[in-house]
Amino acid sequence: MGPRVFLKIAEGDDPYLYSTNNFVGRQIWEFEPDGGTPQEREEVEKVREFFRNNRRQGVHPCGDMLMRMQLIKESGIDLLSIPPVRIRENEEVSYESVTTAVKKALRLNRAIQAHDGHWPAENTGPFGTIDTVLTKEHIKEMIRYMYNHQNDDGGWGFYIEGHSTMIGSALNYVALRLLGERLDDGNSAIESAQKWILDHGGATGIPSWGKVYLADDLYYPHSLIQDVLWDGLHYLGEPIINRWPFNKLIRKRALQRTMELMHYGSEVSRYINMGCVDKALNMMCSWAKNPHGHEFKHHLARIPDYLWVAEDGMKMQSFGSQIWDCAHATQAIIASNMVEEFGDSLKKAHFYIKESQDHGLSLIKIMVGLSRTVLLNHYAHVECTGSIIHALVEFKRLHPSHRKKEIEISITKATQYLEEKQWHDGSWYGFWGVCFIYATYFVLKGLAAAGKTYSNCEAVRKAVQFFLSKQNEEGGWGESIQSCPSEKFTPLDGNRTHLVQTSWAMLGLMFGGQAERDPTPLHKAAKLLINAQLDNGDFPQQNIETFFLFGLSENIENEYGCQTRGTM
């Protein structure tokens, strides 16, 4: 009957694993030989086919349905007992219809909460692992993922919705060949991948990051200056640096210090490290140091933490987002004010957050320090600044006498920073989501917390006008991922609606006081969201809306209590 893949929560039984909180928040996938009923296997095949059909319609991210099906079944919550609301064309949105939709969404979020209190989620990024931990099922699912996201022209993009690039195509092609895919077995997909690479100049055209992985620098055409520099380092620098006293004074000390820092980073993170790229590089250096040593074995034991399985196959997590997801889901649940529906969800979420807390710095020191960093750091982000303002204001409300002056100064400076960074059209550029809609929502939330309103702040008025000007005919908002690299607001093709971005825009308008002036745009958008809700309280999967660092997109699940996804 074949293996069953299932998600394990808060477990760790490997002798090379250790945890400071009994593995709370850990989420790993395992394969169970001959597991699953025929009905369960049929359901898995159905969601895989649904993904393929969705992708043909232009929706590239998965819906993370394997995780959802498992957790909903384990929860025992009946998600179909409340019929979905459908508002007719000439019918107005009512309090009752909104309440029903919120209640169904709340029950869905309770159903997909893990028993340890966090919300498991995909947060995928770069791809890669090593043979020592790969079973044939791992290999099968990884191959499934790469073929599922191959473009029609044979290549792969830098992210799953992107046009084919050399770095995406070459790395995926090499990975498939290493996993056993052959050119001589009639596989047209691998043949078209090779053709795309050759037709575009070959793998030597891959950017520098790809060269590190492929190690083909000697085959890449160099300029004269580059050859002189490289040869000078190799033929002049290397012989000198490898001789006494330089080998001891410089090289040996530098390597020793580097390994100390890498070891420290691995130890304090329980060998999870900062992210998947950092993890891979640290693990390779540990292997080079001693392939049979304890440090490398500790690294191996944490590889499952980075592997995620969904209906589109197995992919690599970039870094965990459990605290982020739990915090936003908790805020959404509290905002519903449906105490009778909370169940023990908040209790479990509180347990998870408490068990995950770093007991080093106090919360207020972290927030004040971050607010200063945001103002001084060249890479300050407006959405982070808005969130920090909101957090500082809430802390000040609860503890009005604690470091009062220092907090007020931080809020004032952060508010000024936001006003100065506003674009001419009234929006703000986002670094962690797509893009102008995302950032403008967070900024308006922060400005509202700081006391800035439509009547007393020009920045708020301009931001509100930006949102109203981008609302489409059906009442929603939709922004393409192309806004991020182009740094220009770009609507989705056909000015289509994106449900998550519509929610962000609605929240931004409400923080800007639109409900008090003219709620019509909000009612129109609310009607659209209510009618889009699925029977079980969830919402349909749509395009990428998370994007960061000028071009790396990620697949992030369960953000703000609903599905938000996009992957690289």
Coordinates of C-alpha atoms in Angstrom, one line a residue:
M1 CA 0.0 0.0 0.0
G2 CA 3.0 2.3 0.3
P3 CA 4.2 4.7 3.1
R4 CA 2.2 7.3 4.8
V5 CA 3.7 10.7 5.5
F6 CA 2.7 12.3 8.8
L7 CA 3.6 15.3 10.9
K8 CA 5.2 14.8 14.4
I9 CA 4.9 17.6 16.9
A10 CA 7.2 18.4 19.8
E11 CA 9.2 15.1 19.7
G12 CA 12.9 14.4 19.7
D13 CA 14.2 10.9 20.4
D14 CA 17.7 11.1 18.8
P15 CA 20.6 10.9 21.3
Y16 CA 22.2 13.8 19.4
L17 CA 19.2 16.1 19.9
Y18 CA 18.7 18.4 22.8
S19 CA 16.2 21.1 23.7
T20 CA 15.7 23.8 26.3
N21 CA 11.9 23.5 26.2
N22 CA 11.2 19.8 25.6
F23 CA 11.0 20.3 21.8
V24 CA 7.9 22.5 22.0
G25 CA 7.4 24.0 18.5
R26 CA 9.3 21.2 16.7
Q27 CA 7.6 20.0 13.6
I28 CA 9.0 17.2 11.5
W29 CA 7.6 14.9 8.8
E30 CA 8.2 11.1 8.9
F31 CA 7.3 8.3 6.5
E32 CA 5.4 5.3 8.0
P33 CA 5.9 2.1 6.0
D34 CA 2.6 0.6 4.7
G35 CA 0.7 3.3 6.6
G36 CA -2.6 4.9 5.8
T37 CA -5.9 3.6 4.7
P38 CA -6.9 3.4 1.0
Q39 CA -9.3 6.4 1.7
E40 CA -6.5 8.5 3.2
R41 CA -4.2 7.7 0.2
E42 CA -7.0 8.6 -2.2
E43 CA -7.4 12.0 -0.4
V44 CA -3.7 12.7 -0.7
E45 CA -3.8 12.0 -4.4
K46 CA -6.8 14.3 -4.8
V47 CA -5.1 17.2 -3.2
R48 CA -2.0 16.6 -5.3
E49 CA -4.1 16.7 -8.4
F50 CA -5.9 19.8 -7.2
F51 CA -2.5 21.5 -6.8
R52 CA -1.5 20.5 -10.3
N53 CA -4.8 21.9 -11.7
N54 CA -4.3 25.1 -9.6
R55 CA -0.8 25.6 -11.0
R56 CA -2.1 25.3 -14.5
Q57 CA -4.4 28.2 -13.6
G58 CA -1.4 30.3 -12.5
V59 CA -1.5 29.6 -8.7
H60 CA 2.0 28.2 -8.0
P61 CA 2.1 28.0 -4.1
C62 CA 0.7 24.9 -2.4
G63 CA -2.2 25.0 0.0
D64 CA -0.3 22.8 2.6
M65 CA -3.2 20.4 2.5
L66 CA -1.4 17.4 4.0
M67 CA -0.7 19.2 7.2
R68 CA -4.3 20.7 7.3
M69 CA -6.0 17.3 6.7
Q70 CA -4.0 15.6 9.5
L71 CA -4.5 18.3 12.1
I72 CA -8.2 18.9 11.3
K73 CA -8.8 15.1 11.7
E74 CA -6.9 15.0 14.9
S75 CA -8.7 18.0 16.4
G76 CA -12.1 16.4 16.1
I77 CA -13.7 19.8 15.5
D78 CA -16.7 19.8 13.1
L79 CA -15.9 22.5 10.6
L80 CA -19.1 21.9 8.5
S81 CA -21.7 22.3 11.2
I82 CA -22.1 26.0 10.4
P83 CA -23.2 26.6 6.8
P84 CA -21.1 29.2 4.9
V85 CA -22.6 32.6 4.3
R86 CA -23.3 33.7 0.7
I87 CA -24.3 37.3 0.1
R88 CA -26.2 38.0 -3.1
E89 CA -25.3 40.8 -5.5
N90 CA -27.9 43.3 -4.3
E91 CA -27.7 42.3 -0.6
E92 CA -25.9 44.3 2.0
V93 CA -23.3 42.9 4.4
S94 CA -24.9 42.4 7.9
Y95 CA -23.4 42.0 11.3
E96 CA -24.8 38.5 11.4
S97 CA -23.1 37.4 8.2
V98 CA -19.7 38.8 9.3
T99 CA -20.1 37.1 12.7
T100 CA -20.7 33.8 11.0
A101 CA -17.8 34.1 8.7
V102 CA -15.4 35.0 11.6
K103 CA -16.7 32.1 13.7
K104 CA -16.0 29.6 10.9
A105 CA -12.5 31.0 10.3
L106 CA -11.9 30.9 14.1
R107 CA -12.9 27.2 14.3
L108 CA -10.6 26.4 11.3
N109 CA -7.7 28.0 13.1
R110 CA -8.4 26.1 16.3
A111 CA -8.5 22.9 14.2
I112 CA -5.1 23.4 12.7
Q113 CA -3.4 24.3 16.0
A114 CA -0.9 21.7 17.2
H115 CA -1.3 20.1 20.6
D116 CA 1.7 22.0 22.0
G117 CA 0.1 25.3 21.2
H118 CA 1.8 26.5 18.0
W119 CA 0.5 26.6 14.5
P120 CA 2.6 24.4 12.2
A121 CA 3.5 26.1 9.0
E122 CA 5.6 25.9 5.9
N123 CA 8.2 28.6 5.6
T124 CA 10.2 27.4 2.7
G125 CA 13.2 28.9 0.9
P126 CA 16.4 27.5 -0.8
F127 CA 16.6 23.8 -1.5
G128 CA 19.1 21.2 -0.6
T129 CA 20.2 18.4 1.8
I130 CA 22.6 15.4 1.8
D131 CA 22.4 11.8 0.9
T132 CA 23.1 10.4 4.4
V133 CA 19.5 11.2 5.7
L134 CA 17.6 10.6 2.4
T135 CA 15.3 7.6 2.2
K136 CA 13.8 6.6 -1.2
E137 CA 10.6 8.4 -0.1
H138 CA 12.5 11.6 0.7
I139 CA 14.0 11.4 -2.8
K140 CA 10.6 10.7 -4.4
E141 CA 9.0 13.7 -2.8
M142 CA 11.9 16.0 -3.6
I143 CA 11.8 15.0 -7.2
R144 CA 8.0 15.6 -7.2
Y145 CA 8.6 19.1 -5.8
M146 CA 11.1 20.1 -8.5
Y147 CA 9.1 18.8 -11.4
N148 CA 5.9 20.4 -10.0
H149 CA 7.6 23.8 -10.2
Q150 CA 9.4 23.4 -13.5
N151 CA 8.3 26.1 -16.0
D152 CA 6.8 25.2 -19.3
D153 CA 10.1 26.3 -21.1
G154 CA 12.0 23.6 -19.2
G155 CA 13.7 25.9 -16.7
W156 CA 13.1 27.0 -13.1
G157 CA 12.8 30.5 -11.7
F158 CA 14.5 32.1 -8.7
Y159 CA 11.2 31.6 -7.0
I160 CA 8.2 29.4 -8.0
E161 CA 6.3 32.2 -9.7
G162 CA 9.4 33.6 -11.5
H163 CA 10.5 33.2 -15.1
S164 CA 13.3 30.7 -15.7
T165 CA 16.8 31.8 -14.6
M166 CA 20.2 30.1 -14.7
I167 CA 20.6 29.8 -11.0
G168 CA 17.1 28.2 -10.6
S169 CA 17.5 26.0 -13.6
A170 CA 21.1 24.8 -13.1
L171 CA 20.7 24.0 -9.4
N172 CA 17.4 22.2 -9.9
Y173 CA 18.8 20.3 -12.8
V174 CA 22.0 19.2 -10.9
A175 CA 19.9 18.2 -7.9
L176 CA 17.6 16.0 -10.0
R177 CA 20.6 14.3 -11.6
L178 CA 22.2 13.7 -8.2
L179 CA 18.9 12.2 -7.0
G180 CA 19.0 9.7 -9.8
E181 CA 17.1 11.3 -12.7
R182 CA 18.6 10.2 -16.1
L183 CA 18.7 11.7 -19.5
D184 CA 18.6 8.3 -21.3
D185 CA 15.3 7.0 -19.8
G186 CA 12.9 9.0 -22.0
N187 CA 12.3 11.7 -19.3
S188 CA 11.3 14.7 -21.4
A189 CA 11.2 17.0 -18.4
I190 CA 14.9 16.5 -17.6
E191 CA 15.8 16.8 -21.3
S192 CA 14.0 20.1 -21.6
A193 CA 15.8 21.3 -18.5
Q194 CA 19.2 20.5 -20.1
K195 CA 18.1 22.2 -23.3
W196 CA 17.1 25.4 -21.5
I197 CA 20.5 25.6 -19.8
L198 CA 22.4 24.9 -23.0
D199 CA 20.3 27.3 -25.0
H200 CA 21.0 30.1 -22.5
G201 CA 24.8 29.7 -22.5
G202 CA 25.4 26.9 -20.1
A203 CA 25.8 26.6 -16.4
T204 CA 28.8 28.8 -16.4
G205 CA 26.4 31.7 -16.6
I206 CA 25.1 31.1 -13.1
P207 CA 25.6 33.9 -10.6
S208 CA 28.3 33.8 -7.9
W209 CA 26.1 32.2 -5.3
G210 CA 25.4 29.3 -7.6
K211 CA 29.1 29.0 -8.4
V212 CA 29.8 28.3 -4.7
Y213 CA 27.5 25.3 -4.9
L214 CA 28.6 24.1 -8.3
A215 CA 32.3 24.9 -7.7
D216 CA 32.8 25.6 -11.4
D217 CA 34.8 28.9 -11.1
L218 CA 37.7 27.5 -13.2
Y219 CA 35.4 26.9 -16.1
Y220 CA 33.8 30.3 -16.0
P221 CA 35.2 33.0 -18.5
H222 CA 37.2 35.5 -16.4
S223 CA 38.2 39.1 -17.2
L224 CA 41.9 39.9 -17.3
I225 CA 41.6 41.8 -14.0
Q226 CA 39.9 38.8 -12.4
D227 CA 42.6 36.4 -13.6
V228 CA 45.3 38.7 -12.3
L229 CA 43.6 39.0 -8.9
W230 CA 42.9 35.2 -8.7
D231 CA 46.3 34.2 -9.9
G232 CA 48.0 36.7 -7.6
L233 CA 46.2 35.3 -4.6
H234 CA 46.9 31.7 -5.6
Y235 CA 50.5 31.9 -6.7
L236 CA 51.7 34.7 -4.4
G237 CA 49.4 35.0 -1.5
E238 CA 48.9 31.3 -0.8
P239 CA 52.6 30.3 -0.6
I240 CA 53.3 33.2 1.8
I241 CA 50.3 32.7 4.0
N242 CA 51.0 29.0 4.3
R243 CA 54.6 29.5 5.6
W244 CA 55.8 30.3 9.1
P245 CA 55.1 32.6 10.8
F246 CA 52.0 33.7 8.8
N247 CA 50.4 30.2 8.9
K248 CA 50.3 30.4 12.6
L249 CA 49.8 34.1 13.1
I250 CA 47.1 34.6 10.5
R251 CA 45.7 31.5 8.8
K252 CA 45.6 29.2 11.8
R253 CA 44.2 31.8 14.2
A254 CA 41.6 33.0 11.6
L255 CA 40.4 29.4 10.9
Q256 CA 40.3 28.6 14.6
R257 CA 38.3 31.8 15.4
T258 CA 35.9 31.1 12.5
M259 CA 35.2 27.6 13.7
E260 CA 34.7 28.8 17.3
L261 CA 32.1 31.3 16.1
M262 CA 30.4 28.7 14.0
H263 CA 30.4 26.2 16.8
Y264 CA 29.0 28.8 19.2
G265 CA 26.2 29.6 16.7
S266 CA 25.4 25.9 16.4
E267 CA 25.4 25.2 20.1
V268 CA 23.2 28.1 21.2
S269 CA 20.6 27.2 18.5
R270 CA 20.7 23.5 19.4
Y271 CA 22.2 22.9 15.9
I272 CA 19.3 24.4 14.1
N273 CA 21.4 27.5 13.2
M274 CA 20.0 30.8 11.8
G275 CA 18.6 29.4 8.6
C276 CA 18.9 26.7 6.0
V277 CA 21.9 28.3 4.2
D278 CA 23.7 29.0 7.4
K279 CA 22.9 25.4 8.5
A280 CA 24.2 23.8 5.4
L281 CA 27.5 25.8 5.4
N282 CA 28.1 25.1 9.1
M283 CA 27.4 21.5 8.6
M284 CA 29.8 21.2 5.7
C285 CA 32.6 22.8 7.8
S286 CA 31.8 20.4 10.7
W287 CA 32.1 17.5 8.3
A288 CA 35.4 18.9 6.9
K289 CA 36.7 19.1 10.5
N290 CA 35.7 15.6 11.5
P291 CA 33.1 13.6 9.5
H292 CA 32.8 11.2 12.4
G293 CA 32.7 13.8 15.2
H294 CA 29.9 14.6 17.6
E295 CA 29.4 18.0 16.2
F296 CA 28.6 16.7 12.7
K297 CA 26.3 14.1 14.2
H298 CA 24.4 16.9 16.1
H299 CA 24.0 18.7 12.8
L300 CA 22.7 15.5 11.1
A301 CA 20.0 15.1 13.8
R302 CA 18.5 18.5 13.0
I303 CA 18.1 18.0 9.2
P304 CA 14.5 16.8 9.6
D305 CA 13.7 20.2 11.2
Y306 CA 14.3 21.7 7.7
L307 CA 12.3 19.3 5.6
W308 CA 8.7 20.0 4.9
V309 CA 6.2 18.0 2.9
A310 CA 3.1 19.2 1.2
E311 CA 0.9 18.2 -1.8
D312 CA 3.5 19.6 -4.2
G313 CA 6.3 17.5 -2.7
M314 CA 9.2 17.9 -0.2
K315 CA 11.0 21.2 0.1
M316 CA 13.5 23.0 2.4
Q317 CA 12.3 25.3 5.2
S318 CA 14.3 28.6 5.3
F319 CA 13.8 29.1 9.0
G320 CA 11.0 28.5 11.4
S321 CA 8.3 31.1 11.9
Q322 CA 6.4 29.4 14.8
I323 CA 6.5 32.4 17.2
W324 CA 5.5 34.8 14.4
D325 CA 2.6 32.6 13.3
C326 CA 1.5 31.9 16.9
A327 CA 1.5 35.6 17.8
H328 CA -0.5 36.7 14.8
A329 CA -3.0 33.8 15.1
T330 CA -3.5 34.6 18.8
Q331 CA -4.1 38.3 18.1
A332 CA -6.7 37.3 15.4
I333 CA -8.5 35.0 17.9
I334 CA -8.5 37.6 20.6
A335 CA -9.8 40.2 18.2
S336 CA -12.8 38.1 17.3
N337 CA -14.0 38.6 20.9
M338 CA -15.8 35.2 20.7
V339 CA -14.9 33.9 24.1
E340 CA -17.3 30.9 23.7
E341 CA -15.3 29.8 20.6
F342 CA -11.8 30.1 22.1
G343 CA -11.9 26.8 23.7
D344 CA -8.4 26.0 25.1
S345 CA -6.7 27.5 22.1
L346 CA -5.4 30.6 23.9
K347 CA -4.3 28.5 26.8
K348 CA -2.3 26.3 24.5
A349 CA -0.9 29.3 22.6
H350 CA 0.2 30.9 25.9
F351 CA 2.0 27.8 26.9
Y352 CA 3.9 27.6 23.6
I353 CA 4.9 31.3 23.7
K354 CA 6.0 31.0 27.4
E355 CA 8.0 27.9 26.8
S356 CA 9.7 29.5 23.7
Q357 CA 10.8 32.7 25.5
D358 CA 14.4 33.6 25.6
H359 CA 15.0 34.5 29.3
G360 CA 18.0 36.7 28.6
L361 CA 16.8 40.3 27.8
S362 CA 13.5 41.7 29.0
L363 CA 10.9 42.4 26.4
I364 CA 11.0 46.2 26.9
K365 CA 14.9 46.2 26.5
I366 CA 14.5 44.3 23.2
M367 CA 11.8 46.6 21.9
V368 CA 13.6 49.8 22.8
G369 CA 16.8 48.4 21.3
L370 CA 15.1 47.4 18.2
S371 CA 13.5 50.8 17.7
R372 CA 16.9 52.4 18.0
T373 CA 18.3 49.9 15.5
V374 CA 15.5 50.6 13.1
L375 CA 16.4 54.3 13.1
L376 CA 20.1 53.8 12.8
N377 CA 20.4 50.8 10.6
H378 CA 20.7 51.4 6.8
Y379 CA 18.4 48.5 6.3
A380 CA 15.5 49.8 8.4
H381 CA 12.1 48.4 7.4
V382 CA 8.9 50.4 7.8
E383 CA 6.7 47.4 8.6
C384 CA 9.0 46.5 11.5
T385 CA 9.0 50.1 12.7
G386 CA 5.3 50.2 12.6
S387 CA 5.0 47.0 14.6
I388 CA 7.5 48.2 17.2
I389 CA 5.6 51.5 17.7
H390 CA 2.4 49.5 18.3
A391 CA 4.2 47.2 20.8
L392 CA 5.8 50.1 22.7
V393 CA 2.5 52.0 22.9
E394 CA 0.8 48.9 24.3
F395 CA 3.6 48.3 26.8
K396 CA 3.3 52.0 27.9
R397 CA -0.4 51.6 28.4
L398 CA 0.2 48.6 30.7
H399 CA 3.2 50.0 32.5
P400 CA 3.0 53.8 32.2
S401 CA 5.8 54.7 34.6
H402 CA 8.4 52.3 33.3
R403 CA 11.2 54.1 31.3
K404 CA 8.5 56.5 30.2
K405 CA 10.7 59.2 28.7
E406 CA 12.9 56.7 26.8
I407 CA 9.9 55.0 25.3
E408 CA 8.3 58.3 24.3
I409 CA 11.4 59.4 22.5
S410 CA 11.6 56.1 20.6
I411 CA 8.0 56.4 19.5
T412 CA 8.5 60.0 18.4
K413 CA 11.6 59.2 16.4
A414 CA 10.1 56.1 14.8
T415 CA 7.0 58.0 13.8
Q416 CA 9.1 60.7 12.2
Y417 CA 11.0 58.0 10.3
L418 CA 7.8 56.5 8.9
E419 CA 6.5 59.9 7.8
E420 CA 9.8 60.6 6.0
K421 CA 9.8 57.3 4.2
Q422 CA 6.4 57.7 2.6
W423 CA 6.4 57.5 -1.2
H424 CA 4.8 60.2 -3.3
D425 CA 1.7 58.2 -4.0
G426 CA 1.0 57.8 -0.3
S427 CA 2.3 54.2 0.1
W428 CA 5.4 52.6 1.7
Y429 CA 7.7 50.0 0.2
G430 CA 7.6 46.6 1.9
F431 CA 10.6 44.4 2.5
W432 CA 8.8 41.4 4.0
G433 CA 5.7 41.1 1.9
V434 CA 4.1 42.1 -1.4
C435 CA 4.6 45.0 -1.2
F436 CA 3.1 48.5 -1.1
I437 CA -0.2 47.2 0.3
Y438 CA 1.6 45.1 2.9
A439 CA 3.9 47.9 4.2
T440 CA 1.2 50.6 4.1
Y441 CA -1.0 48.5 6.3
F442 CA 1.7 48.0 8.9
V443 CA 2.7 51.7 8.8
L444 CA -0.9 52.9 9.3
K445 CA -1.2 50.5 12.3
G446 CA 1.9 52.0 13.9
L447 CA 0.8 55.6 13.1
A448 CA -2.6 55.0 14.6
A449 CA -1.1 53.6 17.8
A450 CA 1.1 56.8 18.0
G451 CA -2.0 59.0 17.8
K452 CA -1.8 59.9 14.2
T453 CA -5.2 60.2 12.5
Y454 CA -6.8 61.2 9.2
S455 CA -7.5 64.7 10.6
N456 CA -4.1 65.5 12.1
C457 CA -1.6 63.7 9.9
E458 CA -1.0 64.3 6.1
A459 CA 0.8 60.9 5.8
V460 CA -2.4 59.1 7.0
R461 CA -4.6 61.0 4.5
K462 CA -2.2 60.2 1.6
A463 CA -2.1 56.5 2.7
V464 CA -5.8 56.2 2.8
Q465 CA -6.1 57.8 -0.6
F466 CA -3.5 55.3 -1.9
F467 CA -5.6 52.4 -0.7
L468 CA -8.9 53.8 -2.1
S469 CA -7.2 54.5 -5.5
K470 CA -6.1 50.8 -5.8
Q471 CA -9.4 49.1 -5.0
N472 CA -10.7 47.2 -8.0
E473 CA -14.2 47.1 -9.4
E474 CA -15.3 44.0 -7.4
G475 CA -14.1 45.6 -4.2
G476 CA -10.8 43.9 -3.6
W477 CA -7.1 44.6 -3.9
G478 CA -4.4 42.6 -5.7
E479 CA -0.7 43.3 -6.0
S480 CA 1.8 41.4 -8.1
I481 CA 5.1 40.2 -6.7
Q482 CA 6.6 42.2 -9.5
S483 CA 6.1 45.3 -7.4
C484 CA 9.1 44.2 -5.3
P485 CA 11.9 44.2 -7.9
S486 CA 10.4 47.0 -10.0
E487 CA 9.7 49.2 -6.9
K488 CA 6.5 50.3 -8.6
F489 CA 2.9 49.2 -7.7
T490 CA 1.9 46.5 -10.1
P491 CA -1.6 45.0 -9.9
L492 CA -2.2 41.3 -10.5
D493 CA -3.0 40.4 -14.1
G494 CA -6.4 41.5 -15.0
N495 CA -6.5 43.6 -11.8
R496 CA -7.6 40.4 -10.0
T497 CA -8.3 40.3 -6.2
H498 CA -6.0 38.7 -3.7
L499 CA -7.9 37.9 -0.5
V500 CA -5.0 38.4 1.9
Q501 CA -4.0 41.7 0.4
T502 CA -7.6 42.7 0.5
S503 CA -7.6 42.0 4.2
W504 CA -4.4 44.1 4.7
A505 CA -5.9 47.0 2.8
M506 CA -9.2 46.8 4.8
L507 CA -7.2 46.9 8.1
G508 CA -5.1 49.8 6.9
L509 CA -8.2 51.8 5.9
M510 CA -9.8 51.0 9.3
F511 CA -6.6 52.2 11.1
G512 CA -7.0 55.3 8.9
G513 CA -10.5 56.0 10.1
Q514 CA -12.3 55.1 6.9
A515 CA -15.2 53.3 8.7
E516 CA -16.2 56.5 10.4
R517 CA -16.0 58.6 7.2
D518 CA -17.5 56.3 4.5
P519 CA -17.7 52.5 5.2
T520 CA -18.8 51.7 1.6
P521 CA -15.4 50.6 0.4
L522 CA -15.0 48.4 3.4
H523 CA -18.4 46.8 3.1
K524 CA -17.7 46.0 -0.6
A525 CA -14.5 44.3 0.4
A526 CA -16.0 42.4 3.3
K527 CA -18.7 41.1 1.0
L528 CA -16.1 39.8 -1.3
L529 CA -14.1 38.0 1.5
I530 CA -17.3 36.4 3.0
N531 CA -18.4 35.0 -0.4
A532 CA -14.9 33.6 -1.0
Q533 CA -14.8 31.6 2.3
L534 CA -14.8 27.8 1.8
D535 CA -17.2 25.5 3.4
N536 CA -14.8 24.5 6.2
G537 CA -13.9 28.1 7.1
D538 CA -10.7 28.3 5.2
F539 CA -10.0 30.5 2.1
P540 CA -8.7 29.5 -1.3
Q541 CA -5.0 29.4 -2.1
Q542 CA -3.8 32.3 -4.2
N543 CA -0.6 33.8 -5.4
I544 CA 2.6 34.7 -3.5
E545 CA 2.3 37.6 -1.1
T546 CA 5.4 37.2 1.1
F547 CA 8.7 38.5 -0.3
F548 CA 11.8 39.7 1.4
L549 CA 15.4 41.0 0.9
F550 CA 14.9 42.3 -2.7
G551 CA 14.0 39.1 -4.3
L552 CA 13.8 36.1 -2.1
S553 CA 10.2 34.9 -1.8
E554 CA 9.0 32.5 0.8
N555 CA 6.1 30.2 1.4
I556 CA 4.6 31.2 4.8
E557 CA 1.5 29.5 6.1
N558 CA -1.2 30.7 8.5
E559 CA -0.2 34.3 8.7
Y560 CA -2.7 36.5 10.5
G561 CA -5.0 33.5 11.0
C562 CA -5.6 32.7 7.3
Q563 CA -3.6 31.1 4.5
T564 CA -0.8 33.2 3.0
R565 CA 1.8 31.6 0.9
G566 CA 4.6 31.9 -1.7
T567 CA 7.7 30.0 -2.1
M568 CA 11.2 30.0 -3.5

